[in-house]
Amino acid sequence: MPRKLFSGPDDRRIKRALCIVAHPDDIEFFCAGTVVMLADRGVHVAFVLATSGDKGSHDPGVDSAQLAQMREREQEAAARALGAERVEFLRRRDAELTDTLEFRGELVGCIRRQMPDVLLTFDPLPGYRQHPDHRVVGRVALDAAWPCARDRLTYPEQGPPHETAEAWCFAGPASNLEVDVSAVLDRKIEARLAHESQTRSPAALRRRWRSAARIERFHQVDLR
Ligand SMILES: [Zn+2]
Protein backbone atom coordinates (compact mmCIF):
# COMPACT_ATOMS: atom_id res chain seq x y z
CA MET A 1 0.00 0.00 0.00
CA PRO A 2 1.41 3.44 -0.83
CA ARG A 3 2.48 5.61 2.08
CA LYS A 4 -0.13 8.15 3.15
CA LEU A 5 1.22 11.64 2.41
CA PHE A 6 1.71 14.05 5.30
CA SER A 7 -1.54 15.89 6.01
CA GLY A 8 0.27 19.22 6.57
CA PRO A 9 2.46 20.85 9.23
CA ASP A 10 0.34 19.29 12.01
CA ASP A 11 1.22 15.76 10.90
CA ARG A 12 2.91 14.12 13.90
CA ARG A 13 5.17 12.00 11.72
CA ILE A 14 7.14 15.12 10.82
CA LYS A 15 9.99 15.59 13.32
CA ARG A 16 12.54 17.46 11.23
CA ALA A 17 12.21 19.93 8.37
CA LEU A 18 14.72 21.65 6.12
CA CYS A 19 14.12 24.72 3.97
CA ILE A 20 16.54 25.20 1.08
CA VAL A 21 16.15 28.53 -0.72
CA ALA A 22 18.14 30.98 -2.82
CA HIS A 23 17.93 34.31 -0.98
CA PRO A 24 17.31 35.92 2.40
CA ASP A 25 13.51 36.59 2.60
CA ASP A 26 12.50 33.70 0.25
CA ILE A 27 11.33 31.66 3.25
CA GLU A 28 9.36 34.57 4.68
CA PHE A 29 7.60 35.05 1.34
CA PHE A 30 6.66 31.47 0.61
CA CYS A 31 6.58 29.22 3.68
CA ALA A 32 7.15 31.18 6.92
CA GLY A 33 3.73 30.45 8.39
CA THR A 34 4.23 26.74 7.79
CA VAL A 35 7.66 26.98 9.47
CA VAL A 36 6.10 28.60 12.56
CA MET A 37 3.43 25.88 12.74
CA LEU A 38 6.10 23.19 12.56
CA ALA A 39 8.47 24.84 15.05
CA ASP A 40 5.69 25.59 17.53
CA ARG A 41 4.97 21.92 17.99
CA GLY A 42 8.62 21.01 18.45
CA VAL A 43 9.72 20.11 14.93
CA HIS A 44 13.42 20.86 14.39
CA VAL A 45 13.55 23.33 11.50
CA ALA A 46 16.74 24.41 9.71
CA PHE A 47 17.33 26.86 6.87
CA VAL A 48 19.91 26.67 4.10
CA LEU A 49 20.45 29.83 2.05
CA ALA A 50 22.37 29.27 -1.18
CA THR A 51 23.24 32.97 -1.54
CA SER A 52 23.25 35.88 0.87
CA GLY A 53 21.35 38.13 -1.53
CA ASP A 54 24.33 40.28 -2.43
CA LYS A 55 22.62 41.82 -5.48
CA GLY A 56 19.35 42.77 -3.83
CA SER A 57 19.67 46.52 -3.41
CA HIS A 58 19.07 49.68 -5.46
CA ASP A 59 21.05 51.77 -2.95
CA PRO A 60 24.24 53.05 -4.67
CA GLY A 61 25.85 53.58 -1.25
CA VAL A 62 26.06 49.89 -0.38
CA ASP A 63 28.38 47.31 -1.96
CA SER A 64 27.79 43.57 -2.36
CA ALA A 65 29.86 42.50 0.65
CA GLN A 66 28.13 44.94 3.01
CA LEU A 67 24.76 43.96 1.62
CA ALA A 68 25.43 40.22 2.09
CA GLN A 69 26.50 40.78 5.69
CA MET A 70 23.43 42.91 6.42
CA ARG A 71 21.09 40.39 4.82
CA GLU A 72 22.56 37.47 6.75
CA ARG A 73 21.89 39.33 10.01
CA GLU A 74 18.33 40.05 8.85
CA GLN A 75 17.78 36.38 7.94
CA GLU A 76 19.06 35.25 11.35
CA ALA A 77 16.64 37.64 13.07
CA ALA A 78 13.79 36.34 10.92
CA ALA A 79 14.76 32.73 11.70
CA ARG A 80 14.62 33.49 15.43
CA ALA A 81 11.18 35.05 15.03
CA LEU A 82 9.97 31.92 13.23
CA GLY A 83 11.48 29.43 15.69
CA ALA A 84 14.03 27.89 13.31
CA GLU A 85 16.99 26.37 15.10
CA ARG A 86 19.70 26.65 12.51
CA VAL A 87 20.62 28.87 9.54
CA GLU A 88 23.38 27.94 7.16
CA PHE A 89 24.69 30.32 4.47
CA LEU A 90 26.42 28.71 1.49
CA ARG A 91 27.51 32.17 0.22
CA ARG A 92 27.20 31.45 -3.48
CA ARG A 93 26.86 34.50 -5.73
CA ASP A 94 23.40 35.99 -5.99
CA ALA A 95 21.76 35.74 -9.45
CA GLU A 96 24.45 33.32 -10.63
CA LEU A 97 23.28 29.95 -9.29
CA THR A 98 23.82 27.10 -11.73
CA ASP A 99 22.97 23.43 -11.65
CA THR A 100 26.34 21.75 -11.06
CA LEU A 101 27.36 18.43 -9.52
CA GLU A 102 29.40 20.35 -6.98
CA PHE A 103 26.39 22.42 -5.82
CA ARG A 104 24.31 19.24 -5.70
CA GLY A 105 26.96 17.58 -3.53
CA GLU A 106 26.94 20.51 -1.14
CA LEU A 107 23.15 20.21 -0.75
CA VAL A 108 23.46 16.44 -0.29
CA GLY A 109 25.72 17.23 2.68
CA CYS A 110 23.16 19.70 4.10
CA ILE A 111 20.36 17.13 3.77
CA ARG A 112 22.38 14.31 5.32
CA ARG A 113 23.37 16.48 8.28
CA GLN A 114 19.86 17.82 8.90
CA MET A 115 18.04 14.52 8.14
CA PRO A 116 14.67 16.10 7.28
CA ASP A 117 11.36 14.28 6.98
CA VAL A 118 10.20 17.11 4.75
CA LEU A 119 12.19 19.37 2.45
CA LEU A 120 10.69 22.78 1.65
CA THR A 121 12.05 24.36 -1.52
CA PHE A 122 11.15 26.06 -4.79
CA ASP A 123 9.16 24.34 -7.48
CA PRO A 124 11.67 24.17 -10.33
CA LEU A 125 9.14 23.82 -13.17
CA PRO A 126 9.88 26.20 -16.03
CA GLY A 127 7.35 28.15 -18.04
CA TYR A 128 6.34 30.99 -15.75
CA ARG A 129 8.09 34.05 -14.35
CA GLN A 130 10.47 33.03 -11.63
CA HIS A 131 13.88 34.26 -10.49
CA PRO A 132 16.47 32.01 -12.17
CA ASP A 133 18.08 31.28 -8.78
CA HIS A 134 14.70 29.97 -7.53
CA ARG A 135 14.38 27.50 -10.38
CA VAL A 136 17.97 26.34 -9.99
CA VAL A 137 17.93 25.92 -6.22
CA GLY A 138 14.65 23.99 -6.37
CA ARG A 139 15.92 21.66 -9.03
CA VAL A 140 19.28 21.02 -7.37
CA ALA A 141 17.69 20.56 -3.92
CA LEU A 142 15.22 17.99 -5.28
CA ASP A 143 17.95 16.13 -7.14
CA ALA A 144 20.07 16.19 -3.98
CA ALA A 145 17.25 14.81 -1.83
CA TRP A 146 16.23 12.12 -4.33
CA PRO A 147 18.09 10.03 -5.14
CA CYS A 148 21.52 11.41 -4.22
CA ALA A 149 21.24 11.91 -0.42
CA ARG A 150 19.44 8.56 -0.16
CA ASP A 151 22.06 6.47 -1.95
CA ARG A 152 25.15 5.55 0.00
CA LEU A 153 27.49 5.39 -2.99
CA THR A 154 26.56 8.89 -4.16
CA TYR A 155 28.74 11.60 -2.60
CA PRO A 156 30.08 9.25 0.12
CA GLU A 157 32.24 12.10 1.46
CA GLN A 158 29.04 13.97 2.45
CA GLY A 159 28.13 11.63 5.29
CA PRO A 160 25.79 8.68 5.79
CA PRO A 161 22.73 8.42 3.52
CA HIS A 162 19.37 9.87 4.45
CA GLU A 163 15.93 9.31 2.93
CA THR A 164 13.67 12.39 2.92
CA ALA A 165 10.00 11.38 2.87
CA GLU A 166 8.57 14.38 1.02
CA ALA A 167 9.30 17.66 -0.70
CA TRP A 168 6.89 20.56 -0.39
CA CYS A 169 7.59 22.82 -3.34
CA PHE A 170 6.37 26.41 -3.39
CA ALA A 171 6.02 29.23 -5.93
CA GLY A 172 5.16 26.79 -8.73
CA PRO A 173 2.25 26.76 -11.18
CA ALA A 174 0.21 24.12 -9.30
CA SER A 175 -0.41 23.06 -5.71
CA ASN A 176 -1.95 20.07 -3.96
CA LEU A 177 -1.41 21.20 -0.35
CA GLU A 178 -2.83 24.41 1.11
CA VAL A 179 -1.85 25.52 4.59
CA ASP A 180 -3.96 28.15 6.34
CA VAL A 181 -1.46 30.20 8.38
CA SER A 182 -3.94 32.81 9.67
CA ALA A 183 -3.26 31.84 13.28
CA VAL A 184 0.44 32.68 12.96
CA LEU A 185 0.18 35.46 10.39
CA ASP A 186 1.48 38.18 12.71
CA ARG A 187 4.70 36.26 13.32
CA LYS A 188 5.12 35.61 9.62
CA ILE A 189 4.78 39.34 8.96
CA GLU A 190 7.22 40.29 11.74
CA ALA A 191 9.77 37.83 10.32
CA ARG A 192 9.36 39.39 6.89
CA LEU A 193 9.85 42.84 8.41
CA ALA A 194 13.16 41.69 9.91
CA HIS A 195 14.44 42.08 6.33
CA GLU A 196 14.71 45.83 6.77
CA SER A 197 16.91 46.34 3.72
CA GLN A 198 14.08 44.88 1.61
CA THR A 199 11.24 46.88 3.15
CA ARG A 200 10.22 50.33 1.99
CA SER A 201 7.04 50.72 4.02
CA PRO A 202 6.40 48.35 6.94
CA ALA A 203 2.86 49.70 7.30
CA ALA A 204 1.99 49.03 3.67
CA LEU A 205 3.51 45.56 3.85
CA ARG A 206 1.54 44.74 6.99
CA ARG A 207 -1.67 45.85 5.29
CA ARG A 208 -1.00 43.89 2.14
CA TRP A 209 0.10 40.69 3.87
CA ARG A 210 -2.82 40.70 6.35
CA SER A 211 -5.14 40.14 3.42
CA ALA A 212 -2.90 38.29 0.95
CA ALA A 213 -0.55 36.03 2.95
CA ARG A 214 -2.96 33.75 4.83
CA ILE A 215 -2.64 30.70 2.62
CA GLU A 216 0.63 29.00 1.72
CA ARG A 217 0.53 26.63 -1.25
CA PHE A 218 2.77 23.70 -1.98
CA HIS A 219 3.19 20.99 -4.53
CA GLN A 220 3.63 17.98 -2.28
CA VAL A 221 5.98 15.39 -3.77
CA ASP A 222 6.46 11.87 -2.39
CA LEU A 223 10.16 11.02 -2.44
CA ARG A 224 9.84 7.47 -1.15
ZN1 LIG B 1 14.55 34.91 -3.99
Coordinates of C-alpha atoms and ligand atoms in Angstrom, one line a residue:
M1 CA 0.0 0.0 0.0
P2 CA 1.4 3.4 -0.8
R3 CA 2.5 5.6 2.1
K4 CA -0.1 8.2 3.2
L5 CA 1.2 11.6 2.4
F6 CA 1.7 14.0 5.3
S7 CA -1.5 15.9 6.0
G8 CA 0.3 19.2 6.6
P9 CA 2.5 20.9 9.2
D10 CA 0.3 19.3 12.0
D11 CA 1.2 15.8 10.9
R12 CA 2.9 14.1 13.9
R13 CA 5.2 12.0 11.7
I14 CA 7.1 15.1 10.8
K15 CA 10.0 15.6 13.3
R16 CA 12.5 17.5 11.2
A17 CA 12.2 19.9 8.4
L18 CA 14.7 21.6 6.1
C19 CA 14.1 24.7 4.0
I20 CA 16.5 25.2 1.1
V21 CA 16.2 28.5 -0.7
A22 CA 18.1 31.0 -2.8
H23 CA 17.9 34.3 -1.0
P24 CA 17.3 35.9 2.4
D25 CA 13.5 36.6 2.6
D26 CA 12.5 33.7 0.3
I27 CA 11.3 31.7 3.2
E28 CA 9.4 34.6 4.7
F29 CA 7.6 35.0 1.3
F30 CA 6.7 31.5 0.6
C31 CA 6.6 29.2 3.7
A32 CA 7.2 31.2 6.9
G33 CA 3.7 30.4 8.4
T34 CA 4.2 26.7 7.8
V35 CA 7.7 27.0 9.5
V36 CA 6.1 28.6 12.6
M37 CA 3.4 25.9 12.7
L38 CA 6.1 23.2 12.6
A39 CA 8.5 24.8 15.0
D40 CA 5.7 25.6 17.5
R41 CA 5.0 21.9 18.0
G42 CA 8.6 21.0 18.5
V43 CA 9.7 20.1 14.9
H44 CA 13.4 20.9 14.4
V45 CA 13.6 23.3 11.5
A46 CA 16.7 24.4 9.7
F47 CA 17.3 26.9 6.9
V48 CA 19.9 26.7 4.1
L49 CA 20.4 29.8 2.1
A50 CA 22.4 29.3 -1.2
T51 CA 23.2 33.0 -1.5
S52 CA 23.2 35.9 0.9
G53 CA 21.3 38.1 -1.5
D54 CA 24.3 40.3 -2.4
K55 CA 22.6 41.8 -5.5
G56 CA 19.3 42.8 -3.8
S57 CA 19.7 46.5 -3.4
H58 CA 19.1 49.7 -5.5
D59 CA 21.1 51.8 -2.9
P60 CA 24.2 53.0 -4.7
G61 CA 25.8 53.6 -1.2
V62 CA 26.1 49.9 -0.4
D63 CA 28.4 47.3 -2.0
S64 CA 27.8 43.6 -2.4
A65 CA 29.9 42.5 0.7
Q66 CA 28.1 44.9 3.0
L67 CA 24.8 44.0 1.6
A68 CA 25.4 40.2 2.1
Q69 CA 26.5 40.8 5.7
M70 CA 23.4 42.9 6.4
R71 CA 21.1 40.4 4.8
E72 CA 22.6 37.5 6.8
R73 CA 21.9 39.3 10.0
E74 CA 18.3 40.0 8.8
Q75 CA 17.8 36.4 7.9
E76 CA 19.1 35.3 11.3
A77 CA 16.6 37.6 13.1
A78 CA 13.8 36.3 10.9
A79 CA 14.8 32.7 11.7
R80 CA 14.6 33.5 15.4
A81 CA 11.2 35.0 15.0
L82 CA 10.0 31.9 13.2
G83 CA 11.5 29.4 15.7
A84 CA 14.0 27.9 13.3
E85 CA 17.0 26.4 15.1
R86 CA 19.7 26.7 12.5
V87 CA 20.6 28.9 9.5
E88 CA 23.4 27.9 7.2
F89 CA 24.7 30.3 4.5
L90 CA 26.4 28.7 1.5
R91 CA 27.5 32.2 0.2
R92 CA 27.2 31.5 -3.5
R93 CA 26.9 34.5 -5.7
D94 CA 23.4 36.0 -6.0
A95 CA 21.8 35.7 -9.5
E96 CA 24.4 33.3 -10.6
L97 CA 23.3 29.9 -9.3
T98 CA 23.8 27.1 -11.7
D99 CA 23.0 23.4 -11.6
T100 CA 26.3 21.7 -11.1
L101 CA 27.4 18.4 -9.5
E102 CA 29.4 20.4 -7.0
F103 CA 26.4 22.4 -5.8
R104 CA 24.3 19.2 -5.7
G105 CA 27.0 17.6 -3.5
E106 CA 26.9 20.5 -1.1
L107 CA 23.2 20.2 -0.8
V108 CA 23.5 16.4 -0.3
G109 CA 25.7 17.2 2.7
C110 CA 23.2 19.7 4.1
I111 CA 20.4 17.1 3.8
R112 CA 22.4 14.3 5.3
R113 CA 23.4 16.5 8.3
Q114 CA 19.9 17.8 8.9
M115 CA 18.0 14.5 8.1
P116 CA 14.7 16.1 7.3
D117 CA 11.4 14.3 7.0
V118 CA 10.2 17.1 4.8
L119 CA 12.2 19.4 2.4
L120 CA 10.7 22.8 1.6
T121 CA 12.0 24.4 -1.5
F122 CA 11.1 26.1 -4.8
D123 CA 9.2 24.3 -7.5
P124 CA 11.7 24.2 -10.3
L125 CA 9.1 23.8 -13.2
P126 CA 9.9 26.2 -16.0
G127 CA 7.4 28.1 -18.0
Y128 CA 6.3 31.0 -15.7
R129 CA 8.1 34.1 -14.3
Q130 CA 10.5 33.0 -11.6
H131 CA 13.9 34.3 -10.5
P132 CA 16.5 32.0 -12.2
D133 CA 18.1 31.3 -8.8
H134 CA 14.7 30.0 -7.5
R135 CA 14.4 27.5 -10.4
V136 CA 18.0 26.3 -10.0
V137 CA 17.9 25.9 -6.2
G138 CA 14.6 24.0 -6.4
R139 CA 15.9 21.7 -9.0
V140 CA 19.3 21.0 -7.4
A141 CA 17.7 20.6 -3.9
L142 CA 15.2 18.0 -5.3
D143 CA 18.0 16.1 -7.1
A144 CA 20.1 16.2 -4.0
A145 CA 17.2 14.8 -1.8
W146 CA 16.2 12.1 -4.3
P147 CA 18.1 10.0 -5.1
C148 CA 21.5 11.4 -4.2
A149 CA 21.2 11.9 -0.4
R150 CA 19.4 8.6 -0.2
D151 CA 22.1 6.5 -1.9
R152 CA 25.2 5.5 0.0
L153 CA 27.5 5.4 -3.0
T154 CA 26.6 8.9 -4.2
Y155 CA 28.7 11.6 -2.6
P156 CA 30.1 9.2 0.1
E157 CA 32.2 12.1 1.5
Q158 CA 29.0 14.0 2.5
G159 CA 28.1 11.6 5.3
P160 CA 25.8 8.7 5.8
P161 CA 22.7 8.4 3.5
H162 CA 19.4 9.9 4.5
E163 CA 15.9 9.3 2.9
T164 CA 13.7 12.4 2.9
A165 CA 10.0 11.4 2.9
E166 CA 8.6 14.4 1.0
A167 CA 9.3 17.7 -0.7
W168 CA 6.9 20.6 -0.4
C169 CA 7.6 22.8 -3.3
F170 CA 6.4 26.4 -3.4
A171 CA 6.0 29.2 -5.9
G172 CA 5.2 26.8 -8.7
P173 CA 2.3 26.8 -11.2
A174 CA 0.2 24.1 -9.3
S175 CA -0.4 23.1 -5.7
N176 CA -2.0 20.1 -4.0
L177 CA -1.4 21.2 -0.4
E178 CA -2.8 24.4 1.1
V179 CA -1.8 25.5 4.6
D180 CA -4.0 28.2 6.3
V181 CA -1.5 30.2 8.4
S182 CA -3.9 32.8 9.7
A183 CA -3.3 31.8 13.3
V184 CA 0.4 32.7 13.0
L185 CA 0.2 35.5 10.4
D186 CA 1.5 38.2 12.7
R187 CA 4.7 36.3 13.3
K188 CA 5.1 35.6 9.6
I189 CA 4.8 39.3 9.0
E190 CA 7.2 40.3 11.7
A191 CA 9.8 37.8 10.3
R192 CA 9.4 39.4 6.9
L193 CA 9.8 42.8 8.4
A194 CA 13.2 41.7 9.9
H195 CA 14.4 42.1 6.3
E196 CA 14.7 45.8 6.8
S197 CA 16.9 46.3 3.7
Q198 CA 14.1 44.9 1.6
T199 CA 11.2 46.9 3.1
R200 CA 10.2 50.3 2.0
S201 CA 7.0 50.7 4.0
P202 CA 6.4 48.3 6.9
A203 CA 2.9 49.7 7.3
A204 CA 2.0 49.0 3.7
L205 CA 3.5 45.6 3.9
R206 CA 1.5 44.7 7.0
R207 CA -1.7 45.8 5.3
R208 CA -1.0 43.9 2.1
W209 CA 0.1 40.7 3.9
R210 CA -2.8 40.7 6.4
S211 CA -5.1 40.1 3.4
A212 CA -2.9 38.3 1.0
A213 CA -0.6 36.0 2.9
R214 CA -3.0 33.8 4.8
I215 CA -2.6 30.7 2.6
E216 CA 0.6 29.0 1.7
R217 CA 0.5 26.6 -1.3
F218 CA 2.8 23.7 -2.0
H219 CA 3.2 21.0 -4.5
Q220 CA 3.6 18.0 -2.3
V221 CA 6.0 15.4 -3.8
D222 CA 6.5 11.9 -2.4
L223 CA 10.2 11.0 -2.4
R224 CA 9.8 7.5 -1.1
Ligands
ZN1 ZN 14.5 34.9 -4.0

